[in-house]
Amino acid sequence: MLICVTLMALNQFCGCFYMMNYAQSVFAESGSVLSVPASLSVIVVGLIQLIGCYVCTLLVDRIGRKILLLISSVGLTLGQSVFASYCYGQQLGYDLTAFGWLPLVCFSVIVFIGTVGVGTMPFVVLAEIIPQKIKGFATTFCMALNWAFAFVALKYFSTLSVVLGMHGILMFFAICSLIGTLFVLLCMPETKGKSFQEIQYMMEK
Protein backbone atom coordinates (compact mmCIF):
# COMPACT_ATOMS: atom_id res chain seq x y z
CA MET A 1 0.00 0.00 0.00
CA LEU A 2 2.86 2.38 0.85
CA ILE A 3 4.48 1.72 -2.53
CA CYS A 4 1.20 2.28 -4.38
CA VAL A 5 0.32 5.46 -2.47
CA THR A 6 3.79 6.88 -3.11
CA LEU A 7 3.52 6.07 -6.83
CA MET A 8 0.12 7.79 -6.96
CA ALA A 9 1.69 10.91 -5.42
CA LEU A 10 4.58 10.75 -7.89
CA ASN A 11 2.08 10.36 -10.73
CA GLN A 12 0.48 13.72 -9.91
CA PHE A 13 3.29 15.74 -8.29
CA CYS A 14 5.91 15.09 -10.97
CA GLY A 15 4.44 18.09 -12.82
CA CYS A 16 3.67 16.24 -16.04
CA PHE A 17 -0.12 16.63 -15.84
CA TYR A 18 0.14 20.20 -14.60
CA MET A 19 2.11 21.11 -17.71
CA MET A 20 -0.32 19.26 -19.96
CA ASN A 21 -3.31 21.14 -18.56
CA TYR A 22 -1.64 24.54 -18.42
CA ALA A 23 0.53 24.27 -21.53
CA GLN A 24 -0.29 27.75 -22.86
CA SER A 25 0.24 29.38 -19.44
CA VAL A 26 3.54 27.54 -18.96
CA PHE A 27 4.91 28.92 -22.22
CA ALA A 28 3.61 32.41 -21.46
CA GLU A 29 5.06 32.51 -17.92
CA SER A 30 8.38 31.00 -18.99
CA GLY A 31 8.99 33.97 -21.23
CA SER A 32 9.48 31.77 -24.27
CA VAL A 33 9.74 33.57 -27.58
CA LEU A 34 7.57 30.83 -29.03
CA SER A 35 3.89 31.70 -29.09
CA VAL A 36 1.79 28.56 -28.78
CA PRO A 37 -1.95 29.02 -29.43
CA ALA A 38 -4.29 27.08 -27.14
CA SER A 39 -5.64 24.94 -29.98
CA LEU A 40 -2.12 24.01 -31.12
CA SER A 41 -0.90 23.25 -27.60
CA VAL A 42 -3.77 20.76 -27.13
CA ILE A 43 -2.85 18.99 -30.39
CA VAL A 44 0.86 18.90 -29.51
CA VAL A 45 0.21 17.53 -26.01
CA GLY A 46 -2.19 14.88 -27.33
CA LEU A 47 0.24 13.77 -30.03
CA ILE A 48 3.18 13.51 -27.61
CA GLN A 49 1.02 11.53 -25.16
CA LEU A 50 -0.07 9.15 -27.92
CA ILE A 51 3.54 8.49 -28.97
CA GLY A 52 4.60 8.09 -25.32
CA CYS A 53 1.85 5.54 -24.61
CA TYR A 54 2.82 3.55 -27.71
CA VAL A 55 6.49 3.52 -26.70
CA CYS A 56 5.43 2.42 -23.21
CA THR A 57 3.54 -0.60 -24.59
CA LEU A 58 6.66 -1.59 -26.56
CA LEU A 59 9.02 -1.35 -23.60
CA VAL A 60 7.01 -2.38 -20.54
CA ASP A 61 7.52 -6.13 -20.98
CA ARG A 62 11.04 -5.81 -22.36
CA ILE A 63 12.87 -3.70 -19.81
CA GLY A 64 10.46 -3.93 -16.87
CA ARG A 65 8.33 -1.65 -14.74
CA LYS A 66 11.05 -0.49 -12.35
CA ILE A 67 13.50 0.49 -15.10
CA LEU A 68 10.79 2.42 -16.98
CA LEU A 69 9.83 4.27 -13.80
CA LEU A 70 13.47 5.10 -13.09
CA ILE A 71 14.11 6.35 -16.63
CA SER A 72 10.92 8.41 -16.52
CA SER A 73 11.48 9.98 -13.11
CA VAL A 74 15.14 10.78 -13.84
CA GLY A 75 14.11 12.32 -17.17
CA LEU A 76 11.45 14.41 -15.44
CA THR A 77 13.95 15.57 -12.81
CA LEU A 78 16.42 16.71 -15.49
CA GLY A 79 13.75 18.23 -17.77
CA GLN A 80 12.09 20.20 -14.98
CA SER A 81 15.48 21.38 -13.65
CA VAL A 82 16.64 22.67 -17.05
CA PHE A 83 13.26 24.34 -17.64
CA ALA A 84 13.41 25.93 -14.17
CA SER A 85 16.93 27.22 -14.85
CA TYR A 86 15.75 28.82 -18.10
CA CYS A 87 12.82 30.51 -16.33
CA TYR A 88 15.08 31.72 -13.52
CA GLY A 89 17.51 33.17 -16.06
CA GLN A 90 14.60 34.99 -17.71
CA GLN A 91 13.53 36.42 -14.37
CA LEU A 92 17.06 37.66 -13.66
CA GLY A 93 17.01 39.50 -16.98
CA TYR A 94 19.55 37.48 -18.94
CA ASP A 95 19.27 37.55 -22.71
CA LEU A 96 18.20 34.02 -23.57
CA THR A 97 16.81 34.65 -27.04
CA ALA A 98 19.38 32.21 -28.48
CA PHE A 99 17.74 29.53 -26.34
CA GLY A 100 14.15 30.42 -27.19
CA TRP A 101 13.60 26.86 -28.39
CA LEU A 102 14.49 25.39 -24.98
CA PRO A 103 11.03 25.66 -23.33
CA LEU A 104 9.39 23.75 -26.19
CA VAL A 105 12.06 21.03 -26.09
CA CYS A 106 11.86 20.71 -22.29
CA PHE A 107 8.07 20.68 -22.40
CA SER A 108 8.02 17.95 -25.07
CA VAL A 109 10.59 15.83 -23.21
CA ILE A 110 8.68 16.17 -19.91
CA VAL A 111 5.33 15.17 -21.43
CA PHE A 112 6.84 12.30 -23.43
CA ILE A 113 9.05 10.83 -20.71
CA GLY A 114 6.28 11.29 -18.14
CA THR A 115 3.79 9.38 -20.30
CA VAL A 116 6.27 6.56 -20.92
CA GLY A 117 6.73 5.78 -17.22
CA VAL A 118 5.39 7.84 -14.34
CA GLY A 119 2.08 8.54 -16.08
CA THR A 120 1.21 4.88 -16.71
CA MET A 121 3.38 2.47 -14.70
CA PRO A 122 1.92 3.21 -11.22
CA PHE A 123 -1.37 1.65 -12.31
CA VAL A 124 0.37 -1.43 -13.72
CA VAL A 125 2.33 -1.88 -10.48
CA LEU A 126 -0.86 -1.35 -8.46
CA ALA A 127 -2.54 -4.24 -10.28
CA GLU A 128 0.44 -6.56 -9.76
CA ILE A 129 1.64 -5.82 -6.24
CA ILE A 130 -1.60 -5.74 -4.21
CA PRO A 131 -2.79 -9.04 -2.64
CA GLN A 132 -5.97 -10.43 -4.20
CA LYS A 133 -7.90 -10.41 -0.92
CA ILE A 134 -7.66 -6.61 -0.59
CA LYS A 135 -7.29 -5.68 -4.27
CA GLY A 136 -10.80 -4.22 -4.56
CA PHE A 137 -10.43 -1.91 -1.55
CA ALA A 138 -6.80 -1.03 -2.29
CA THR A 139 -7.44 -0.17 -5.94
CA THR A 140 -10.44 2.00 -5.06
CA PHE A 141 -8.50 3.73 -2.29
CA CYS A 142 -5.46 4.42 -4.48
CA MET A 143 -7.55 5.71 -7.38
CA ALA A 144 -9.53 8.02 -5.08
CA LEU A 145 -6.25 9.25 -3.60
CA ASN A 146 -4.85 9.81 -7.10
CA TRP A 147 -7.80 12.00 -8.04
CA ALA A 148 -7.48 13.88 -4.74
CA PHE A 149 -3.82 14.56 -5.58
CA ALA A 150 -4.90 15.62 -9.09
CA PHE A 151 -7.41 18.07 -7.62
CA VAL A 152 -4.75 19.62 -5.37
CA ALA A 153 -2.22 19.81 -8.21
CA LEU A 154 -4.56 21.43 -10.74
CA LYS A 155 -6.43 23.64 -8.28
CA TYR A 156 -3.62 25.10 -6.20
CA PHE A 157 -0.35 24.74 -8.13
CA SER A 158 -1.34 27.50 -10.55
CA THR A 159 -1.68 29.83 -7.53
CA LEU A 160 1.59 28.48 -6.14
CA SER A 161 3.34 29.29 -9.44
CA VAL A 162 2.30 32.94 -8.99
CA VAL A 163 3.82 32.98 -5.49
CA LEU A 164 7.00 31.03 -6.27
CA GLY A 165 7.34 31.99 -9.92
CA MET A 166 7.44 29.50 -12.78
CA HIS A 167 11.02 28.52 -11.89
CA GLY A 168 9.94 27.80 -8.29
CA ILE A 169 7.08 25.49 -9.18
CA LEU A 170 9.24 23.68 -11.76
CA MET A 171 11.95 23.10 -9.14
CA PHE A 172 9.27 21.78 -6.78
CA PHE A 173 8.26 19.26 -9.46
CA ALA A 174 11.92 18.38 -10.05
CA ILE A 175 12.45 17.69 -6.33
CA CYS A 176 9.30 15.53 -6.20
CA SER A 177 10.57 13.57 -9.22
CA LEU A 178 13.97 13.13 -7.58
CA ILE A 179 12.35 11.81 -4.39
CA GLY A 180 10.29 9.47 -6.56
CA THR A 181 13.46 8.26 -8.29
CA LEU A 182 15.09 7.39 -4.97
CA PHE A 183 11.94 5.67 -3.71
CA VAL A 184 11.59 3.52 -6.84
CA LEU A 185 15.31 2.67 -6.76
CA LEU A 186 15.40 1.68 -3.08
CA CYS A 187 11.91 0.45 -2.21
CA MET A 188 10.05 -0.85 -5.26
CA PRO A 189 10.54 -4.45 -6.44
CA GLU A 190 10.62 -5.38 -10.12
CA THR A 191 7.29 -7.08 -10.90
CA LYS A 192 7.84 -7.99 -14.55
CA GLY A 193 7.08 -11.65 -15.23
CA LYS A 194 6.67 -12.52 -11.54
CA SER A 195 3.75 -14.10 -9.73
CA PHE A 196 2.34 -12.45 -6.61
CA GLN A 197 4.02 -15.13 -4.46
CA GLU A 198 7.41 -14.25 -5.96
CA ILE A 199 6.78 -10.51 -5.44
CA GLN A 200 5.71 -11.17 -1.84
CA TYR A 201 8.85 -13.24 -1.19
CA MET A 202 11.04 -10.42 -2.61
CA MET A 203 9.38 -7.86 -0.33
CA GLU A 204 9.70 -10.09 2.74
CA LYS A 205 13.46 -10.33 2.11
GROMACS .gro file of C-alpha atoms in nm:
model
  205
    1MET     CA    1   0.000   0.000   0.000
    2LEU     CA    2   0.286   0.238   0.085
    3ILE     CA    3   0.448   0.172  -0.253
    4CYS     CA    4   0.120   0.228  -0.438
    5VAL     CA    5   0.032   0.546  -0.247
    6THR     CA    6   0.379   0.688  -0.311
    7LEU     CA    7   0.352   0.607  -0.683
    8MET     CA    8   0.012   0.779  -0.696
    9ALA     CA    9   0.169   1.091  -0.542
   10LEU     CA   10   0.458   1.075  -0.789
   11ASN     CA   11   0.208   1.036  -1.073
   12GLN     CA   12   0.048   1.372  -0.991
   13PHE     CA   13   0.329   1.574  -0.829
   14CYS     CA   14   0.591   1.509  -1.097
   15GLY     CA   15   0.444   1.809  -1.282
   16CYS     CA   16   0.367   1.624  -1.604
   17PHE     CA   17  -0.012   1.663  -1.584
   18TYR     CA   18   0.014   2.020  -1.460
   19MET     CA   19   0.211   2.111  -1.771
   20MET     CA   20  -0.032   1.926  -1.996
   21ASN     CA   21  -0.331   2.114  -1.856
   22TYR     CA   22  -0.164   2.454  -1.842
   23ALA     CA   23   0.053   2.427  -2.153
   24GLN     CA   24  -0.029   2.775  -2.286
   25SER     CA   25   0.024   2.938  -1.944
   26VAL     CA   26   0.354   2.754  -1.896
   27PHE     CA   27   0.491   2.892  -2.222
   28ALA     CA   28   0.361   3.241  -2.146
   29GLU     CA   29   0.506   3.251  -1.792
   30SER     CA   30   0.838   3.100  -1.899
   31GLY     CA   31   0.899   3.397  -2.123
   32SER     CA   32   0.948   3.177  -2.427
   33VAL     CA   33   0.974   3.357  -2.758
   34LEU     CA   34   0.757   3.083  -2.903
   35SER     CA   35   0.389   3.170  -2.909
   36VAL     CA   36   0.179   2.856  -2.878
   37PRO     CA   37  -0.195   2.902  -2.943
   38ALA     CA   38  -0.429   2.708  -2.714
   39SER     CA   39  -0.564   2.494  -2.998
   40LEU     CA   40  -0.212   2.401  -3.112
   41SER     CA   41  -0.090   2.325  -2.760
   42VAL     CA   42  -0.377   2.076  -2.713
   43ILE     CA   43  -0.285   1.899  -3.039
   44VAL     CA   44   0.086   1.890  -2.951
   45VAL     CA   45   0.021   1.753  -2.601
   46GLY     CA   46  -0.219   1.488  -2.733
   47LEU     CA   47   0.024   1.377  -3.003
   48ILE     CA   48   0.318   1.351  -2.761
   49GLN     CA   49   0.102   1.153  -2.516
   50LEU     CA   50  -0.007   0.915  -2.792
   51ILE     CA   51   0.354   0.849  -2.897
   52GLY     CA   52   0.460   0.809  -2.532
   53CYS     CA   53   0.185   0.554  -2.461
   54TYR     CA   54   0.282   0.355  -2.771
   55VAL     CA   55   0.649   0.352  -2.670
   56CYS     CA   56   0.543   0.242  -2.321
   57THR     CA   57   0.354  -0.060  -2.459
   58LEU     CA   58   0.666  -0.159  -2.656
   59LEU     CA   59   0.902  -0.135  -2.360
   60VAL     CA   60   0.701  -0.238  -2.054
   61ASP     CA   61   0.752  -0.613  -2.098
   62ARG     CA   62   1.104  -0.581  -2.236
   63ILE     CA   63   1.287  -0.370  -1.981
   64GLY     CA   64   1.046  -0.393  -1.687
   65ARG     CA   65   0.833  -0.165  -1.474
   66LYS     CA   66   1.105  -0.049  -1.235
   67ILE     CA   67   1.350   0.049  -1.510
   68LEU     CA   68   1.079   0.242  -1.698
   69LEU     CA   69   0.983   0.427  -1.380
   70LEU     CA   70   1.347   0.510  -1.309
   71ILE     CA   71   1.411   0.635  -1.663
   72SER     CA   72   1.092   0.841  -1.652
   73SER     CA   73   1.148   0.998  -1.311
   74VAL     CA   74   1.514   1.078  -1.384
   75GLY     CA   75   1.411   1.232  -1.717
   76LEU     CA   76   1.145   1.441  -1.544
   77THR     CA   77   1.395   1.557  -1.281
   78LEU     CA   78   1.642   1.671  -1.549
   79GLY     CA   79   1.375   1.823  -1.777
   80GLN     CA   80   1.209   2.020  -1.498
   81SER     CA   81   1.548   2.138  -1.365
   82VAL     CA   82   1.664   2.267  -1.705
   83PHE     CA   83   1.326   2.434  -1.764
   84ALA     CA   84   1.341   2.593  -1.417
   85SER     CA   85   1.693   2.722  -1.485
   86TYR     CA   86   1.575   2.882  -1.810
   87CYS     CA   87   1.282   3.051  -1.633
   88TYR     CA   88   1.508   3.172  -1.352
   89GLY     CA   89   1.751   3.317  -1.606
   90GLN     CA   90   1.460   3.499  -1.771
   91GLN     CA   91   1.353   3.642  -1.437
   92LEU     CA   92   1.706   3.766  -1.366
   93GLY     CA   93   1.701   3.950  -1.698
   94TYR     CA   94   1.955   3.748  -1.894
   95ASP     CA   95   1.927   3.755  -2.271
   96LEU     CA   96   1.820   3.402  -2.357
   97THR     CA   97   1.681   3.465  -2.704
   98ALA     CA   98   1.938   3.221  -2.848
   99PHE     CA   99   1.774   2.953  -2.634
  100GLY     CA  100   1.415   3.042  -2.719
  101TRP     CA  101   1.360   2.686  -2.839
  102LEU     CA  102   1.449   2.539  -2.498
  103PRO     CA  103   1.103   2.566  -2.333
  104LEU     CA  104   0.939   2.375  -2.619
  105VAL     CA  105   1.206   2.103  -2.609
  106CYS     CA  106   1.186   2.071  -2.229
  107PHE     CA  107   0.807   2.068  -2.240
  108SER     CA  108   0.802   1.795  -2.507
  109VAL     CA  109   1.059   1.583  -2.321
  110ILE     CA  110   0.868   1.617  -1.991
  111VAL     CA  111   0.533   1.517  -2.143
  112PHE     CA  112   0.684   1.230  -2.343
  113ILE     CA  113   0.905   1.083  -2.071
  114GLY     CA  114   0.628   1.129  -1.814
  115THR     CA  115   0.379   0.938  -2.030
  116VAL     CA  116   0.627   0.656  -2.092
  117GLY     CA  117   0.673   0.578  -1.722
  118VAL     CA  118   0.539   0.784  -1.434
  119GLY     CA  119   0.208   0.854  -1.608
  120THR     CA  120   0.121   0.488  -1.671
  121MET     CA  121   0.338   0.247  -1.470
  122PRO     CA  122   0.192   0.321  -1.122
  123PHE     CA  123  -0.137   0.165  -1.231
  124VAL     CA  124   0.037  -0.143  -1.372
  125VAL     CA  125   0.233  -0.188  -1.048
  126LEU     CA  126  -0.086  -0.135  -0.846
  127ALA     CA  127  -0.254  -0.424  -1.028
  128GLU     CA  128   0.044  -0.656  -0.976
  129ILE     CA  129   0.164  -0.582  -0.624
  130ILE     CA  130  -0.160  -0.574  -0.421
  131PRO     CA  131  -0.279  -0.904  -0.264
  132GLN     CA  132  -0.597  -1.043  -0.420
  133LYS     CA  133  -0.790  -1.041  -0.092
  134ILE     CA  134  -0.766  -0.661  -0.059
  135LYS     CA  135  -0.729  -0.568  -0.427
  136GLY     CA  136  -1.080  -0.422  -0.456
  137PHE     CA  137  -1.043  -0.191  -0.155
  138ALA     CA  138  -0.680  -0.103  -0.229
  139THR     CA  139  -0.744  -0.017  -0.594
  140THR     CA  140  -1.044   0.200  -0.506
  141PHE     CA  141  -0.850   0.373  -0.229
  142CYS     CA  142  -0.546   0.442  -0.448
  143MET     CA  143  -0.755   0.571  -0.738
  144ALA     CA  144  -0.953   0.802  -0.508
  145LEU     CA  145  -0.625   0.925  -0.360
  146ASN     CA  146  -0.485   0.981  -0.710
  147TRP     CA  147  -0.780   1.200  -0.804
  148ALA     CA  148  -0.748   1.388  -0.474
  149PHE     CA  149  -0.382   1.456  -0.558
  150ALA     CA  150  -0.490   1.562  -0.909
  151PHE     CA  151  -0.741   1.807  -0.762
  152VAL     CA  152  -0.475   1.962  -0.537
  153ALA     CA  153  -0.222   1.981  -0.821
  154LEU     CA  154  -0.456   2.143  -1.074
  155LYS     CA  155  -0.643   2.364  -0.828
  156TYR     CA  156  -0.362   2.510  -0.620
  157PHE     CA  157  -0.035   2.474  -0.813
  158SER     CA  158  -0.134   2.750  -1.055
  159THR     CA  159  -0.168   2.983  -0.753
  160LEU     CA  160   0.159   2.848  -0.614
  161SER     CA  161   0.334   2.929  -0.944
  162VAL     CA  162   0.230   3.294  -0.899
  163VAL     CA  163   0.382   3.298  -0.549
  164LEU     CA  164   0.700   3.103  -0.627
  165GLY     CA  165   0.734   3.199  -0.992
  166MET     CA  166   0.744   2.950  -1.278
  167HIS     CA  167   1.102   2.852  -1.189
  168GLY     CA  168   0.994   2.780  -0.829
  169ILE     CA  169   0.708   2.549  -0.918
  170LEU     CA  170   0.924   2.368  -1.176
  171MET     CA  171   1.195   2.310  -0.914
  172PHE     CA  172   0.927   2.178  -0.678
  173PHE     CA  173   0.826   1.926  -0.946
  174ALA     CA  174   1.192   1.838  -1.005
  175ILE     CA  175   1.245   1.769  -0.633
  176CYS     CA  176   0.930   1.553  -0.620
  177SER     CA  177   1.057   1.357  -0.922
  178LEU     CA  178   1.397   1.313  -0.758
  179ILE     CA  179   1.235   1.181  -0.439
  180GLY     CA  180   1.029   0.947  -0.656
  181THR     CA  181   1.346   0.826  -0.829
  182LEU     CA  182   1.509   0.739  -0.497
  183PHE     CA  183   1.194   0.567  -0.371
  184VAL     CA  184   1.159   0.352  -0.684
  185LEU     CA  185   1.531   0.267  -0.676
  186LEU     CA  186   1.540   0.168  -0.308
  187CYS     CA  187   1.191   0.045  -0.221
  188MET     CA  188   1.005  -0.085  -0.526
  189PRO     CA  189   1.054  -0.445  -0.644
  190GLU     CA  190   1.062  -0.538  -1.012
  191THR     CA  191   0.729  -0.708  -1.090
  192LYS     CA  192   0.784  -0.799  -1.455
  193GLY     CA  193   0.708  -1.165  -1.523
  194LYS     CA  194   0.667  -1.252  -1.154
  195SER     CA  195   0.375  -1.410  -0.973
  196PHE     CA  196   0.234  -1.245  -0.661
  197GLN     CA  197   0.402  -1.513  -0.446
  198GLU     CA  198   0.741  -1.425  -0.596
  199ILE     CA  199   0.678  -1.051  -0.544
  200GLN     CA  200   0.571  -1.117  -0.184
  201TYR     CA  201   0.885  -1.324  -0.119
  202MET     CA  202   1.104  -1.042  -0.261
  203MET     CA  203   0.938  -0.786  -0.033
  204GLU     CA  204   0.970  -1.009   0.274
  205LYS     CA  205   1.346  -1.033   0.211
   0.00000   0.00000   0.00000
